Short mmCIF file of C-alpha atoms in Angstrom, two decimals:
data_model
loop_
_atom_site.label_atom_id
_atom_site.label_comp_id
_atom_site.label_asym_id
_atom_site.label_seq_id
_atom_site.Cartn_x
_atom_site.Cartn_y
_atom_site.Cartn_z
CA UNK N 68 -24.21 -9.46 -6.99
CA UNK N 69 -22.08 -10.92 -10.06
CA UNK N 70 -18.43 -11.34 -9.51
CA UNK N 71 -17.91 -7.96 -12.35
CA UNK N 72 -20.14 -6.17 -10.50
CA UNK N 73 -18.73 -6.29 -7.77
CA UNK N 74 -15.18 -5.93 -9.08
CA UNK N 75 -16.35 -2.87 -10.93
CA UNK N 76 -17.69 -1.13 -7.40
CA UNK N 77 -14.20 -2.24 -5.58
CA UNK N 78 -11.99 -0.57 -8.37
CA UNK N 79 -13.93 2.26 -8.48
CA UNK N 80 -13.89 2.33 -4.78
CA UNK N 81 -9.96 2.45 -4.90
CA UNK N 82 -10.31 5.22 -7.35
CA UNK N 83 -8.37 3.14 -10.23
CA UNK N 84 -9.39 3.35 -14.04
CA UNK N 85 -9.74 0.83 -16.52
CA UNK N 86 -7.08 2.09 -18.31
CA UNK N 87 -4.95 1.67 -15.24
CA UNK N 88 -5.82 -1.95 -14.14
CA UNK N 89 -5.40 -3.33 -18.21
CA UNK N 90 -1.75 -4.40 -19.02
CA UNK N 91 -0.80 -7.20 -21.02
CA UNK N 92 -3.25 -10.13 -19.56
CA UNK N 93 -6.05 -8.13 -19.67
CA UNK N 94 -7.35 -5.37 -21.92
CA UNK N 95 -9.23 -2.68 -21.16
CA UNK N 96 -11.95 -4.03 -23.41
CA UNK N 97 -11.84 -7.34 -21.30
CA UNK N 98 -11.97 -5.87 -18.37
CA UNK N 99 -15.02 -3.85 -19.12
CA UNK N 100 -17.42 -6.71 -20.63
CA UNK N 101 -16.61 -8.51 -17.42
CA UNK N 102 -17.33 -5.83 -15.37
CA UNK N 103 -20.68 -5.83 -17.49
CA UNK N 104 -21.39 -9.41 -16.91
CA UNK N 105 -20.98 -9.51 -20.80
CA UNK N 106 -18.47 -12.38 -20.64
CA UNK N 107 -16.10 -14.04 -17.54
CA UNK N 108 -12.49 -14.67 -16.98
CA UNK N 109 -10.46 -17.48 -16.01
CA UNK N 110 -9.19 -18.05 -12.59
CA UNK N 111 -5.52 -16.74 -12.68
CA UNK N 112 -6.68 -13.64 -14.79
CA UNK N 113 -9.29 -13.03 -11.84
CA UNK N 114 -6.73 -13.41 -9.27
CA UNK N 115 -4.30 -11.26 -11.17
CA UNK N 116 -6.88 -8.37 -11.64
CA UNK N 117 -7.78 -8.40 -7.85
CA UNK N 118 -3.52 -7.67 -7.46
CA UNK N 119 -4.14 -4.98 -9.35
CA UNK N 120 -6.50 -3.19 -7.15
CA UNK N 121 -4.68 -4.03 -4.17
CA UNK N 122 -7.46 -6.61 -3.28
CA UNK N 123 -7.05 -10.17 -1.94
CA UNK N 124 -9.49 -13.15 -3.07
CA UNK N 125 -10.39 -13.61 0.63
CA UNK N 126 -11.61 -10.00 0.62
CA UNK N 127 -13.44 -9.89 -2.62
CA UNK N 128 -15.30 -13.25 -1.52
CA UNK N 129 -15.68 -11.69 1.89
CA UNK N 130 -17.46 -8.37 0.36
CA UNK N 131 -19.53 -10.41 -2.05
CA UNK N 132 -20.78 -12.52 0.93
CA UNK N 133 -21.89 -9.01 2.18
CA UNK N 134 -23.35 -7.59 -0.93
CA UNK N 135 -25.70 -11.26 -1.46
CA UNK N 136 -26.61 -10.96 2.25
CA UNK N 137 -24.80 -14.04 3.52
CA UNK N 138 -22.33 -12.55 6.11
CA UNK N 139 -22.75 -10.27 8.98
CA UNK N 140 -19.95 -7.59 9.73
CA UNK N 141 -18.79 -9.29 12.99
CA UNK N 142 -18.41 -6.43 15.69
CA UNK N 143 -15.47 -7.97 17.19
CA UNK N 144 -13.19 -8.22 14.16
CA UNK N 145 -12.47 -11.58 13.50
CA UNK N 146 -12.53 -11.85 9.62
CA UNK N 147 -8.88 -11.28 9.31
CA UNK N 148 -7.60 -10.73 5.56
CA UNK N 149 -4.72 -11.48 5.65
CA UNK N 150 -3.05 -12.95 2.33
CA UNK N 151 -1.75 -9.24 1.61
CA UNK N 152 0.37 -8.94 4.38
CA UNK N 153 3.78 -9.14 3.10
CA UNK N 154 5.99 -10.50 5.72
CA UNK N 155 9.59 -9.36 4.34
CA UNK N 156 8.05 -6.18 3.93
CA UNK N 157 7.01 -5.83 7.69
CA UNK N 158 10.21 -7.06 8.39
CA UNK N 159 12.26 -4.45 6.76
CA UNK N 160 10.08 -1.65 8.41
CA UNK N 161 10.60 -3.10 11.54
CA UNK N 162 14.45 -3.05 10.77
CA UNK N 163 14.61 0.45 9.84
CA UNK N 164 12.22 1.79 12.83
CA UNK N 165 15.35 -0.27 14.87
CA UNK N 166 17.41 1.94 12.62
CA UNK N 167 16.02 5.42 13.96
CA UNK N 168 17.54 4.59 17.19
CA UNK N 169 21.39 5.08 15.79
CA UNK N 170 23.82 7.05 12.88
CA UNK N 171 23.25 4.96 10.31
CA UNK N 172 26.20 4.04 7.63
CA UNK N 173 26.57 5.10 3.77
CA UNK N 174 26.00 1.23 2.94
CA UNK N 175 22.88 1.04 4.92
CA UNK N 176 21.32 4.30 3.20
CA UNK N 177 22.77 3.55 -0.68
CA UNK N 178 20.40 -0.02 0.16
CA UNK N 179 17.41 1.55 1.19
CA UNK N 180 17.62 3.97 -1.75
CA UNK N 181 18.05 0.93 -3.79
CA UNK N 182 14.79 -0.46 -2.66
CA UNK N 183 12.78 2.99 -2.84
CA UNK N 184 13.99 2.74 -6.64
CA UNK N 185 12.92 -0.84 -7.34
CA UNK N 186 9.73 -0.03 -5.64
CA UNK N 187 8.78 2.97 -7.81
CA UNK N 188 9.76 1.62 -10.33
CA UNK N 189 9.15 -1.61 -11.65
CA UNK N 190 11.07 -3.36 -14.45
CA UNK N 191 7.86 -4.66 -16.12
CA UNK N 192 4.75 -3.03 -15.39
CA UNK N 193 3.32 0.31 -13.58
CA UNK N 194 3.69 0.61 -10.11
CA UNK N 195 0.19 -0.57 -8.15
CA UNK N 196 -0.91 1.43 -5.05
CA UNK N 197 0.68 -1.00 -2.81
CA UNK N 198 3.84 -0.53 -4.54
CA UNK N 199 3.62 3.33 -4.64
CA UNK N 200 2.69 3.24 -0.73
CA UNK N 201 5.91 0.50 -0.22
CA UNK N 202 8.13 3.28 -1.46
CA UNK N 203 6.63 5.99 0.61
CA UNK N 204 6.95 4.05 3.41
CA UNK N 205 11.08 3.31 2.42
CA UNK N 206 10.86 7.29 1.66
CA UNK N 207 9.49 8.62 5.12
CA UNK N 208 12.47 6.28 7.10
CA UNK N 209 14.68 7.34 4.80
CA UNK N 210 14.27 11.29 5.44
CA UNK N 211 14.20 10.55 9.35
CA UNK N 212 17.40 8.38 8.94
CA UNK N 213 18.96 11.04 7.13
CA UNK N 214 18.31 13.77 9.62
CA UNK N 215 19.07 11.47 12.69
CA UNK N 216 22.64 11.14 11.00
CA UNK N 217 22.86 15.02 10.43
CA UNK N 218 22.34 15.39 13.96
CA UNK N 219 24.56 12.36 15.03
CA UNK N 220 27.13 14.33 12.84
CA UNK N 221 26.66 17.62 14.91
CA UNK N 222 27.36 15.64 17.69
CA UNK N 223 23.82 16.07 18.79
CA UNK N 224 21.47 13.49 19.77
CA UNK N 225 18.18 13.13 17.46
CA UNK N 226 15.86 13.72 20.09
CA UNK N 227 17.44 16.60 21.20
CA UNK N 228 16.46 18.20 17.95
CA UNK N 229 13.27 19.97 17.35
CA UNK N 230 11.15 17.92 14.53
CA UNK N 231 10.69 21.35 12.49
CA UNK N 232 11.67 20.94 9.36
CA UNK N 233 11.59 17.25 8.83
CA UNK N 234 7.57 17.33 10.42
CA UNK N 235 7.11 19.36 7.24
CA UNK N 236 8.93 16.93 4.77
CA UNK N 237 7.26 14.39 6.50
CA UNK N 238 3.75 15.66 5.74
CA UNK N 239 4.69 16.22 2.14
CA UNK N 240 5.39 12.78 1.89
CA UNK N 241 2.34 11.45 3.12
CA UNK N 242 -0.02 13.92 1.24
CA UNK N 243 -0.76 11.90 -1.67
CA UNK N 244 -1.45 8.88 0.97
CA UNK N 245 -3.42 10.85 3.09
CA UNK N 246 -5.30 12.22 -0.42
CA UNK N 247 -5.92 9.13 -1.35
CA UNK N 248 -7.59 7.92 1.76
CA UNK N 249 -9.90 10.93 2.00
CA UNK N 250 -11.17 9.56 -1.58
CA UNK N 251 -11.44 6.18 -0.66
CA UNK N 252 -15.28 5.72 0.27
CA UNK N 253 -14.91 2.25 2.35
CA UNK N 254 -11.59 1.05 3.42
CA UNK N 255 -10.25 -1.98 2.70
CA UNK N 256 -7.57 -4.48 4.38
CA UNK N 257 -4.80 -2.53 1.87
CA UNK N 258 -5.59 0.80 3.21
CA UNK N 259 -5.87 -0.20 7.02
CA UNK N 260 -2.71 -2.15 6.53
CA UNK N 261 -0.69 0.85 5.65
CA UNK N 262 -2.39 3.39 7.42
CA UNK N 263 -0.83 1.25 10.08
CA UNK N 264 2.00 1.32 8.36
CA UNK N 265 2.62 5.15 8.27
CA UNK N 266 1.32 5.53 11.50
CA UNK N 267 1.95 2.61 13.99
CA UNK N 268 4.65 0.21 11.95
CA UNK N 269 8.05 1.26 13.82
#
């Protein structure tokens, strides 16, 4: 399978357009006759494109291996793909699942809203998947931080609380996730990673 072939199939598979992988280092038109096997690209436009469908080189190489017949889908999981993890970003989650365990300050919450912000909105380009997902992440410890305070407030413990109403802001927040999983015909490492996110990363 050629290397726009293949491309093609993955952004498709992530349910992006054209339209929404072009910016300003690759056009539309560029993108297609590549995806056509009309013409190639360079390295660093390659490796840029693949960022834009949330895809890591050692993926696409890994899934072209598969598609020409030269790997085997080890049972075991051992090909790890890695290179998308982002390790600050863990990090933070990790820090605000600590979070859920105490009444957070005003400081702590104006920072987090901060990062939601910068998140959904980038200075210099549309937000990616991975960057849309980032800021649901930020969103859905956000709302529990903000009811565990409300309840700290009452001078009631969070766990004493019935989950009620935030369960239901909760699942609003993750519908267009969830959505976009259900459309998603094979998963990749981005979509396993935060899956995990939303459901095992505190």
């Amino acid at each position: 399978m050629e290397n726009g072939e293949l491309f093609r199939a993955m952004r498709r598979n992530h349910r992006i357009t054209l339209a929404q992988v072009a910016d300003e280092q690759n056009s539309v038109a560029t993108i297609s006759k590549f995806e056509r096997g009309i013409s190639d690209i360079g390295l660093s436009r390659f490796l840029h494109l693949l960022n834009r469908i949330d895809t890591s080189m050692e993926e696409f190489l890994f899934r072209k291996a598969l598609a020409d017949g030269h790997a085997v889908m080890n049972p075991r999981g051992e090909h790890d793909f890695n290179s998308q993890i982002d390790v600050n970003f863990e990090h933070r989650v990790s820090e605000l699942g600590d979070m859920t365990t105490r009444e957070v300050t005003d400081d702590e919450i104006a920072t987090l809203q901060a990062e939601i912000e910068l998140w959904e909105h980038p200075l210099d380009h549309t937000p990616t998947h991975r960057e849309r997902f980032s800021a649901l992440v930020l969103r859905f410890y956000e709302l529990t931080l903000l009811a565990n305070r409300r309840h700290y407030q009452q001078g009631r413990h969070p766990d004493q609380v019935g989950l009620g109403r935030l369960s239901g802001e909760l699942n609003d927040l993750v519908r267009p996730f969830v959505s976009y999983l259900r459309h998603v015909e094979r998963w990749g490492y981005f979509e396993l990673y935060f899956f995990w996110l939303v459901t095992y990363g505190d």
